[in-house]
CSV table of C-alpha atoms and ligand atoms in Angstrom, one decimal:
chain,number,residue,atom,x,y,z
J,1,MET,CA,79.1,111.7,108.0
J,2,LYS,CA,82.8,112.0,107.6
J,3,GLN,CA,83.0,108.6,106.1
J,4,LEU,CA,80.4,109.2,103.4
J,5,SER,CA,82.9,109.8,100.6
J,6,VAL,CA,84.8,106.7,101.5
J,7,TRP,CA,81.7,104.6,101.4
J,8,ALA,CA,80.5,106.1,98.2
J,9,GLY,CA,83.9,105.6,96.6
J,10,SER,CA,83.9,102.0,97.7
J,11,ALA,CA,80.7,100.9,96.1
J,12,ALA,CA,82.5,99.1,93.2
J,13,ILE,CA,84.7,97.1,95.6
J,14,ALA,CA,81.7,96.3,97.8
J,15,ALA,CA,79.8,94.9,94.8
J,16,VAL,CA,82.8,92.7,93.8
J,17,CYS,CA,83.0,91.4,97.4
J,18,ALA,CA,79.3,90.6,97.6
J,19,VAL,CA,79.7,88.4,94.5
J,20,ALA,CA,82.9,86.8,95.8
J,21,THR,CA,81.4,85.9,99.1
J,22,GLY,CA,79.7,82.5,99.3
J,23,ALA,CA,76.4,81.5,100.9
J,24,GLN,CA,77.9,81.0,104.3
J,25,ALA,CA,77.7,84.7,105.2
J,26,GLN,CA,74.1,85.2,103.9
J,27,GLY,CA,71.8,85.9,106.9
J,28,ALA,CA,74.6,85.3,109.4
J,29,PRO,CA,74.5,87.6,112.4
J,30,LYS,CA,76.8,90.6,112.6
J,31,LEU,CA,80.3,89.8,113.7
J,32,LYS,CA,81.0,91.5,117.0
J,33,VAL,CA,84.2,93.4,117.1
J,34,GLY,CA,85.4,94.9,120.4
J,35,PHE,CA,88.0,97.7,120.5
J,36,MET,CA,90.0,97.7,123.7
J,37,LEU,CA,92.0,100.9,123.2
J,38,PRO,CA,93.1,104.0,125.2
J,39,TYR,CA,90.6,106.7,124.4
J,40,SER,CA,91.9,109.0,127.2
J,41,GLY,CA,95.3,109.9,128.6
J,42,THR,CA,98.7,110.2,126.8
J,43,TYR,CA,97.9,107.5,124.3
J,44,ALA,CA,94.4,108.6,123.4
J,45,ALA,CA,95.3,109.8,119.9
J,46,LEU,CA,96.9,106.4,119.2
J,47,GLY,CA,93.7,104.6,120.1
J,48,ASN,CA,91.5,106.8,118.0
J,49,ASN,CA,93.7,106.5,115.0
J,50,ILE,CA,93.8,102.7,115.2
J,51,GLU,CA,90.0,102.7,115.3
J,52,ASN,CA,89.8,105.1,112.3
J,53,GLY,CA,92.2,103.0,110.3
J,54,PHE,CA,90.3,99.8,111.0
J,55,LYS,CA,86.9,101.3,110.1
J,56,LEU,CA,88.4,102.8,106.9
J,57,TYR,CA,89.3,99.4,105.6
J,58,VAL,CA,85.9,98.0,106.5
J,59,ALA,CA,84.2,100.9,104.8
J,60,GLU,CA,86.3,100.3,101.7
J,61,ARG,CA,84.9,96.7,101.6
J,62,GLY,CA,81.3,98.1,101.8
J,63,GLY,CA,81.0,97.6,105.6
J,64,LYS,CA,81.6,93.9,105.5
J,65,LEU,CA,84.5,91.4,105.9
J,66,GLY,CA,84.1,88.0,104.3
J,67,GLY,CA,80.5,88.9,103.7
J,68,ARG,CA,79.9,89.5,107.4
J,69,GLU,CA,78.6,92.9,108.6
J,70,LEU,CA,80.4,94.1,111.7
J,71,GLU,CA,79.0,95.5,115.0
J,72,TYR,CA,81.4,97.5,117.1
J,73,PHE,CA,81.8,97.7,120.9
J,74,LYS,CA,84.5,99.6,122.7
J,75,VAL,CA,86.2,100.0,126.1
J,76,ASP,CA,88.6,102.8,127.1
J,77,ASP,CA,91.4,100.8,128.7
J,78,GLU,CA,93.0,104.1,130.0
J,79,SER,CA,96.5,102.5,129.4
J,80,ASP,CA,96.1,101.1,132.9
J,81,PRO,CA,97.4,97.6,133.4
J,82,ALA,CA,95.6,97.2,136.7
J,83,LYS,CA,92.3,97.4,134.9
J,84,ALA,CA,93.3,95.2,131.9
J,85,THR,CA,91.5,92.0,133.1
J,86,ASP,CA,88.3,93.8,134.0
J,87,ASN,CA,88.3,95.7,130.8
J,88,VAL,CA,88.9,92.8,128.5
J,89,ASN,CA,86.2,90.8,130.4
J,90,LYS,CA,83.7,93.6,129.6
J,91,LEU,CA,84.1,92.8,126.0
J,92,ILE,CA,84.3,89.0,126.3
J,93,LYS,CA,81.6,88.4,129.0
J,94,ARG,CA,79.3,91.5,128.9
J,95,ASP,CA,79.4,92.3,125.2
J,96,GLN,CA,80.2,88.7,124.0
J,97,VAL,CA,82.4,89.9,121.2
J,98,ASP,CA,83.8,87.5,118.6
J,99,VAL,CA,87.0,89.5,118.0
J,100,ILE,CA,89.1,91.9,120.1
J,101,ILE,CA,91.2,94.6,118.5
J,102,GLY,CA,93.5,95.7,121.3
J,103,THR,CA,95.6,97.4,122.6
J,104,VAL,CA,98.3,100.1,122.6
J,105,HIS,CA,100.2,99.9,126.0
J,106,SER,CA,102.5,96.9,126.5
J,107,GLY,CA,101.5,96.3,130.1
J,108,VAL,CA,97.8,96.4,129.3
J,109,ALA,CA,98.4,94.0,126.4
J,110,ALA,CA,100.2,91.5,128.6
J,111,GLY,CA,97.2,91.4,131.0
J,112,MET,CA,94.8,91.2,128.1
J,113,ALA,CA,96.7,88.4,126.4
J,114,ARG,CA,96.5,86.2,129.6
J,115,VAL,CA,92.7,86.5,129.5
J,116,VAL,CA,92.2,85.9,125.8
J,117,LYS,CA,94.6,83.0,125.8
J,118,ASP,CA,92.2,81.3,128.2
J,119,SER,CA,89.0,82.4,126.6
J,120,GLY,CA,90.2,81.6,123.0
J,121,THR,CA,88.9,84.9,121.7
J,122,LEU,CA,90.5,85.9,118.4
J,123,THR,CA,92.6,88.9,119.2
J,124,ILE,CA,94.6,91.2,116.9
J,125,VAL,CA,97.0,93.5,118.7
J,126,PRO,CA,97.1,96.8,116.6
J,127,ASN,CA,100.0,98.4,118.5
J,128,ALA,CA,101.4,97.2,121.8
J,129,GLY,CA,104.8,95.7,121.2
J,130,VAL,CA,105.3,93.6,124.3
J,131,ASN,CA,107.6,90.9,123.0
J,132,ALA,CA,105.9,88.0,125.0
J,133,VAL,CA,102.6,88.4,123.1
J,134,THR,CA,104.3,86.8,120.1
J,135,GLY,CA,106.9,85.1,122.2
J,136,ALA,CA,106.4,83.2,125.5
J,137,MET,CA,102.6,84.0,125.5
J,138,CYS,CA,102.0,83.2,121.8
J,139,ALA,CA,98.8,81.4,121.1
J,140,PRO,CA,96.8,80.2,118.0
J,141,ASN,CA,94.2,83.0,118.5
J,142,ILE,CA,96.5,85.9,119.1
J,143,PHE,CA,97.9,87.9,116.2
J,144,ARG,CA,99.7,91.3,115.9
J,145,SER,CA,99.4,93.8,113.0
J,146,SER,CA,102.0,96.2,114.4
J,147,PHE,CA,105.5,95.2,115.6
J,148,SER,CA,107.3,93.7,118.6
J,149,ASN,CA,109.2,96.2,120.8
J,150,TRP,CA,112.4,94.4,119.7
J,151,GLN,CA,112.0,95.3,116.0
J,152,PRO,CA,112.3,99.1,115.7
J,153,ALA,CA,114.6,99.2,118.7
J,154,TYR,CA,117.1,96.6,117.4
J,155,ALA,CA,117.2,98.4,114.1
J,156,MET,CA,118.1,101.7,115.8
J,157,GLY,CA,120.9,100.1,117.8
J,158,SER,CA,122.6,99.1,114.5
J,159,VAL,CA,122.0,102.6,113.0
J,160,MET,CA,123.5,104.4,116.0
J,161,ALA,CA,126.6,102.2,116.1
J,162,GLU,CA,127.1,102.6,112.3
J,163,ARG,CA,126.9,106.4,112.8
J,164,GLY,CA,129.8,106.2,115.1
J,165,HIS,CA,128.2,106.8,118.5
J,166,LYS,CA,130.1,105.2,121.3
J,167,LYS,CA,128.6,106.4,124.6
J,168,VAL,CA,124.9,106.7,124.9
J,169,VAL,CA,122.3,107.5,127.6
J,170,THR,CA,118.9,106.0,127.4
J,171,ILE,CA,115.7,107.6,128.7
J,172,THR,CA,112.2,106.1,128.8
J,173,TRP,CA,109.2,105.4,130.9
J,174,GLY,CA,109.7,102.6,133.4
J,175,TYR,CA,107.2,100.0,132.1
J,176,ALA,CA,107.4,97.0,129.8
J,177,GLY,CA,107.2,99.0,126.6
J,178,GLY,CA,110.1,101.3,127.6
J,179,ALA,CA,112.2,98.5,129.1
J,180,GLU,CA,111.9,96.3,126.0
J,181,MET,CA,112.6,99.2,123.6
J,182,VAL,CA,115.8,99.8,125.5
J,183,ASP,CA,116.8,96.1,125.6
J,184,GLY,CA,116.4,95.6,121.9
J,185,PHE,CA,118.5,98.8,121.2
J,186,LYS,CA,121.2,97.6,123.6
J,187,GLU,CA,121.4,94.2,121.9
J,188,SER,CA,122.5,95.6,118.5
J,189,PHE,CA,124.2,98.7,119.8
J,190,THR,CA,126.6,96.8,122.1
J,191,LYS,CA,127.2,94.2,119.3
J,192,GLY,CA,128.2,97.2,117.1
J,193,GLY,CA,130.8,98.4,119.7
J,194,GLY,CA,128.7,100.9,121.6
J,195,GLN,CA,128.3,101.3,125.3
J,196,VAL,CA,125.3,102.5,127.3
J,197,VAL,CA,126.6,104.7,130.1
J,198,LYS,CA,123.4,105.4,131.9
J,199,ASP,CA,119.7,104.3,131.8
J,200,LEU,CA,117.2,106.9,133.0
J,201,THR,CA,113.5,106.2,133.6
J,202,LEU,CA,110.5,107.9,135.0
J,203,PRO,CA,107.1,106.4,135.8
J,204,PHE,CA,104.5,106.1,133.0
J,205,PRO,CA,102.9,108.4,132.0
J,206,THR,CA,104.6,111.2,133.9
J,207,VAL,CA,106.3,114.0,131.9
J,208,GLU,CA,108.4,115.8,134.5
J,209,PHE,CA,111.5,115.5,132.4
J,210,GLN,CA,113.5,118.5,133.6
J,211,ALA,CA,115.8,116.8,136.2
J,212,LEU,CA,116.6,113.9,133.9
J,213,ILE,CA,117.4,116.3,131.0
J,214,THR,CA,119.8,118.1,133.4
J,215,GLU,CA,121.4,114.8,134.2
J,216,ILE,CA,121.9,114.0,130.5
J,217,ALA,CA,123.6,117.4,130.0
J,218,ALA,CA,125.9,116.7,132.9
J,219,THR,CA,126.8,113.2,131.6
J,220,LYS,CA,127.7,114.5,128.1
J,221,PRO,CA,127.1,111.3,126.1
J,222,ASP,CA,127.7,111.1,122.3
J,223,ALA,CA,124.0,110.6,121.8
J,224,VAL,CA,120.7,109.9,123.5
J,225,TYR,CA,118.3,106.9,122.7
J,226,THR,CA,114.7,107.3,123.8
J,227,PHE,CA,111.3,105.7,123.7
J,228,PHE,CA,108.3,108.0,124.3
J,229,ALA,CA,105.0,108.1,122.3
J,230,GLY,CA,101.8,110.1,122.1
J,231,GLY,CA,101.5,113.2,124.4
J,232,GLY,CA,104.7,112.2,126.3
J,233,ALA,CA,106.7,112.2,123.1
J,234,VAL,CA,105.5,115.7,122.3
J,235,LYS,CA,106.5,117.1,125.7
J,236,PHE,CA,109.9,115.3,125.8
J,237,VAL,CA,111.0,116.5,122.3
J,238,LYS,CA,110.0,120.1,123.2
J,239,ASP,CA,111.7,120.0,126.6
J,240,TYR,CA,114.9,118.5,125.1
J,241,ALA,CA,115.1,121.3,122.5
J,242,ALA,CA,114.2,124.0,125.0
J,243,ALA,CA,117.2,122.9,127.1
J,244,GLY,CA,119.3,123.4,124.0
J,245,LEU,CA,120.4,119.7,123.9
J,246,ASN,CA,119.1,119.2,120.3
J,247,LYS,CA,122.1,121.4,119.2
J,248,THR,CA,124.8,119.4,121.1
J,249,ILE,CA,123.7,115.8,121.8
J,250,PRO,CA,121.8,114.0,119.0
J,251,LEU,CA,118.5,112.4,120.0
J,252,TYR,CA,117.3,109.1,118.4
J,253,GLY,CA,114.6,106.5,119.0
J,254,PRO,CA,112.0,104.3,117.6
J,255,GLY,CA,109.7,106.4,115.4
J,256,PHE,CA,106.9,106.6,118.0
J,257,LEU,CA,108.9,109.7,119.1
J,258,THR,CA,107.8,111.7,116.1
J,259,ASP,CA,104.9,109.8,114.5
J,260,GLY,CA,101.5,111.6,114.7
J,261,THR,CA,103.2,114.3,116.8
J,262,LEU,CA,105.1,116.6,114.5
J,263,GLU,CA,102.5,119.3,114.2
J,264,ALA,CA,102.6,119.7,118.0
J,265,GLN,CA,106.4,119.4,118.2
J,266,GLY,CA,107.1,122.0,115.5
J,267,ALA,CA,110.7,123.1,115.0
J,268,SER,CA,111.9,121.2,118.1
J,269,ALA,CA,111.7,117.9,116.2
J,270,SER,CA,113.5,119.2,113.1
J,271,GLY,CA,116.1,116.7,111.8
J,272,LEU,CA,115.4,113.9,114.4
J,273,MET,CA,116.2,110.4,113.0
J,274,THR,CA,114.1,107.5,114.0
J,275,THR,CA,113.4,103.9,113.0
J,276,LEU,CA,109.9,102.5,112.3
J,277,HIS,CA,108.0,100.2,110.0
J,278,TYR,CA,106.2,103.2,108.3
J,279,ALA,CA,107.5,106.5,106.9
J,280,ASP,CA,106.5,109.5,104.8
J,281,GLY,CA,107.5,109.4,101.2
J,282,LEU,CA,107.3,105.7,100.6
J,283,THR,CA,106.9,104.7,97.0
J,284,VAL,CA,104.3,102.1,97.9
J,285,PRO,CA,101.2,102.3,95.6
J,286,LYS,CA,98.9,101.1,98.4
J,287,ASP,CA,100.2,103.9,100.6
J,288,ARG,CA,99.2,106.6,98.1
J,289,ALA,CA,95.6,105.3,97.9
J,290,PHE,CA,95.4,104.8,101.7
J,291,ARG,CA,96.6,108.3,102.4
J,292,THR,CA,94.1,109.8,100.0
J,293,SER,CA,91.2,108.0,101.4
J,294,TYR,CA,92.2,108.4,105.1
J,295,THR,CA,92.7,112.1,104.7
J,296,ALA,CA,89.4,112.5,102.9
J,297,ALA,CA,87.6,110.5,105.6
J,298,TYR,CA,89.1,112.0,108.7
J,299,LYS,CA,90.4,115.4,107.5
J,300,ALA,CA,93.9,114.6,108.9
J,301,PRO,CA,96.9,112.7,107.5
J,302,PRO,CA,97.3,109.1,108.7
J,303,ASP,CA,100.1,108.0,111.0
J,304,VAL,CA,101.6,104.6,111.9
J,305,TYR,CA,98.7,103.9,114.3
J,306,ALA,CA,96.2,104.4,111.6
J,307,VAL,CA,98.2,102.0,109.4
J,308,GLN,CA,98.2,99.3,112.1
J,309,GLY,CA,94.4,99.6,112.6
J,310,TYR,CA,93.9,99.4,108.8
J,311,ASP,CA,96.1,96.3,108.6
J,312,ALA,CA,94.4,94.7,111.6
J,313,ALA,CA,91.2,94.9,109.6
J,314,GLN,CA,93.0,93.5,106.5
J,315,MET,CA,94.2,90.5,108.6
J,316,LEU,CA,90.7,89.8,109.9
J,317,GLY,CA,89.4,90.2,106.4
J,318,ALA,CA,91.9,87.7,105.0
J,319,GLY,CA,90.8,85.1,107.5
J,320,LEU,CA,87.1,85.7,107.0
J,321,GLU,CA,87.3,85.7,103.2
J,322,ALA,CA,89.0,82.2,103.4
J,323,VAL,CA,86.1,80.7,105.4
J,324,LYS,CA,83.5,82.7,103.6
J,325,GLY,CA,82.4,84.4,106.8
J,326,ASP,CA,82.0,81.2,108.7
J,327,PHE,CA,83.6,82.2,112.0
J,328,GLY,CA,83.1,78.7,113.4
J,329,LYS,CA,85.9,77.4,111.2
J,330,LYS,CA,88.6,78.7,113.5
J,331,LYS,CA,91.4,76.4,112.3
J,332,GLU,CA,91.1,77.4,108.7
J,333,LEU,CA,90.5,81.1,109.6
J,334,TYR,CA,93.7,81.3,111.7
J,335,ALA,CA,95.7,79.4,109.0
J,336,ALA,CA,94.5,81.9,106.4
J,337,ILE,CA,95.7,84.9,108.5
J,338,GLU,CA,99.0,83.2,109.1
J,339,ALA,CA,99.5,82.6,105.4
J,340,ALA,CA,98.4,86.1,104.3
J,341,ARG,CA,100.6,88.6,102.5
J,342,ILE,CA,99.3,91.9,103.8
J,343,ASP,CA,99.3,94.6,101.2
J,344,SER,CA,100.0,97.3,103.8
J,345,PRO,CA,100.6,101.0,103.2
J,346,ARG,CA,104.0,100.3,104.9
J,347,GLY,CA,104.8,97.8,102.1
J,348,VAL,CA,103.8,94.1,101.9
J,349,PHE,CA,104.4,92.1,105.0
J,350,THR,CA,104.1,88.5,106.0
J,351,ILE,CA,103.1,87.0,109.3
J,352,SER,CA,105.6,84.8,111.3
J,353,LYS,CA,104.7,81.5,112.9
J,354,SER,CA,104.4,83.3,116.2
J,355,HIS,CA,101.9,85.7,114.5
J,356,ASN,CA,104.1,88.9,114.4
J,357,PRO,CA,104.7,90.9,111.2
J,358,VAL,CA,107.9,90.2,109.3
J,359,GLN,CA,108.6,93.6,107.8
J,360,ASP,CA,111.0,96.3,106.7
J,361,ILE,CA,112.1,98.8,109.3
J,362,TYR,CA,112.8,102.3,107.8
J,363,LEU,CA,115.3,104.9,108.9
J,364,ARG,CA,113.5,108.3,108.8
J,365,LYS,CA,114.4,111.9,109.2
J,366,VAL,CA,112.1,114.7,110.3
J,367,ASP,CA,111.7,117.3,107.6
J,368,GLY,CA,108.9,119.9,108.4
J,369,ASN,CA,105.8,117.9,109.3
J,370,GLU,CA,107.1,114.6,107.7
J,371,ASN,CA,109.1,111.6,108.8
J,372,LYS,CA,110.8,111.3,105.4
J,373,VAL,CA,112.2,107.9,104.5
J,374,VAL,CA,116.0,107.8,104.3
J,375,SER,CA,116.7,104.1,103.8
J,376,VAL,CA,115.7,100.6,104.8
J,377,ALA,CA,117.4,100.1,108.1
J,378,ALA,CA,116.5,96.4,108.4
J,379,LYS,CA,115.0,94.3,105.5
J,380,ALA,CA,112.2,91.8,106.3
J,381,LEU,CA,113.1,91.9,110.0
J,382,ALA,CA,111.5,89.0,112.0
J,383,ASP,CA,111.2,89.1,115.8
J,384,PRO,CA,113.2,86.2,117.4
J,385,ALA,CA,110.0,85.1,119.1
J,386,ARG,CA,111.8,83.9,122.2
J,387,GLY,CA,109.9,81.3,124.1
J,388,CYS,CA,107.1,80.7,121.6
J,389,SER,CA,106.1,77.1,121.2
J,390,MET,CA,103.0,76.7,119.1
Q,1,BEZ,C1,103.8,100.0,123.9
Q,1,BEZ,O1,103.5,100.2,125.1
Q,1,BEZ,O2,104.0,98.8,123.5
Q,1,BEZ,C2,103.8,101.1,123.0
Q,1,BEZ,C3,103.0,102.2,123.2
Q,1,BEZ,C4,103.0,103.3,122.3
Q,1,BEZ,C5,103.8,103.2,121.2
Q,1,BEZ,C6,104.5,102.1,120.9
Q,1,BEZ,C7,104.6,101.0,121.8
């Protein structure tokens, strides 16, 4: 029911699409789309918002992409890498989906990518940044609508070095997502003359931060760099402020620290600076329209995860339009996605040869309930795609 206004408002677009779509899609069966996302645990909100964003774009196109109606399947992957193979096989073998949209957690994405590389299932990763998915594990059928872990992290290393920070402590969850967000940061931060004096980790998805916050206070670095997201990010920012460290040791990180979390973090997040491929206050016409329709449909403002879901649908749509809904024409379909310029709420982005977005990374600052854009920290930043040979 929530989506009625979106659907009604999209009637004109749908009519145009129906005319533009050739005979191929007429009478074709529904295209089966499987969401492999976390719908429980610390990343549950991220999974839900990705699905919402994806469905919003499809609703704006009258419920069809390339003239094909879609049928949805879903699996809660619980952000559990140990269950990744079984979960992705539920979609591939049990539900026989044509396309997978997944996932959020880097460790789960790595397991999922191994399976879809073999099965050849078209997969669009709408969040998980694990570098190898568009690096050593790259494949013709795997695309990403979000970022590589290296991108926002590398941008933040340069920002912190330029702001004059010399000695930094890092703190994150001990899994691929956290480790790569720290590695990307270190690469540019040390190049800029900075030094990481201590790396702190705790197991994903635990949130017992107190002992580590005490260790940070005792170490007295110039600043702290952190990667947390979802429920964990809410708790970390609140605990950091409750310990009084927000007054003495500035906290930075990739924007997952404060995206979709500000209402819950309240004043504890005030003034935090982060880097991300999305921000509040962008002067991107597409963003204005997207925010209006997302808020009308879901009664909540969008976040970066909603944008990545929306853009995953745009990427699939670009491929399907090019082949007029004929999903058998894989080579042409993949070539069309690769060549697409995606008119994203984040700003237009292109897709690299290894299938990762080439995009601007913004520096943002928390002001009330917004991550206000401050500047472009890195223009059209492309992941180095180490190890990809396609
Ligand atoms: C990751 O595991 O890649 C990830 C999870 C949440 C936000 C950003 C990245």
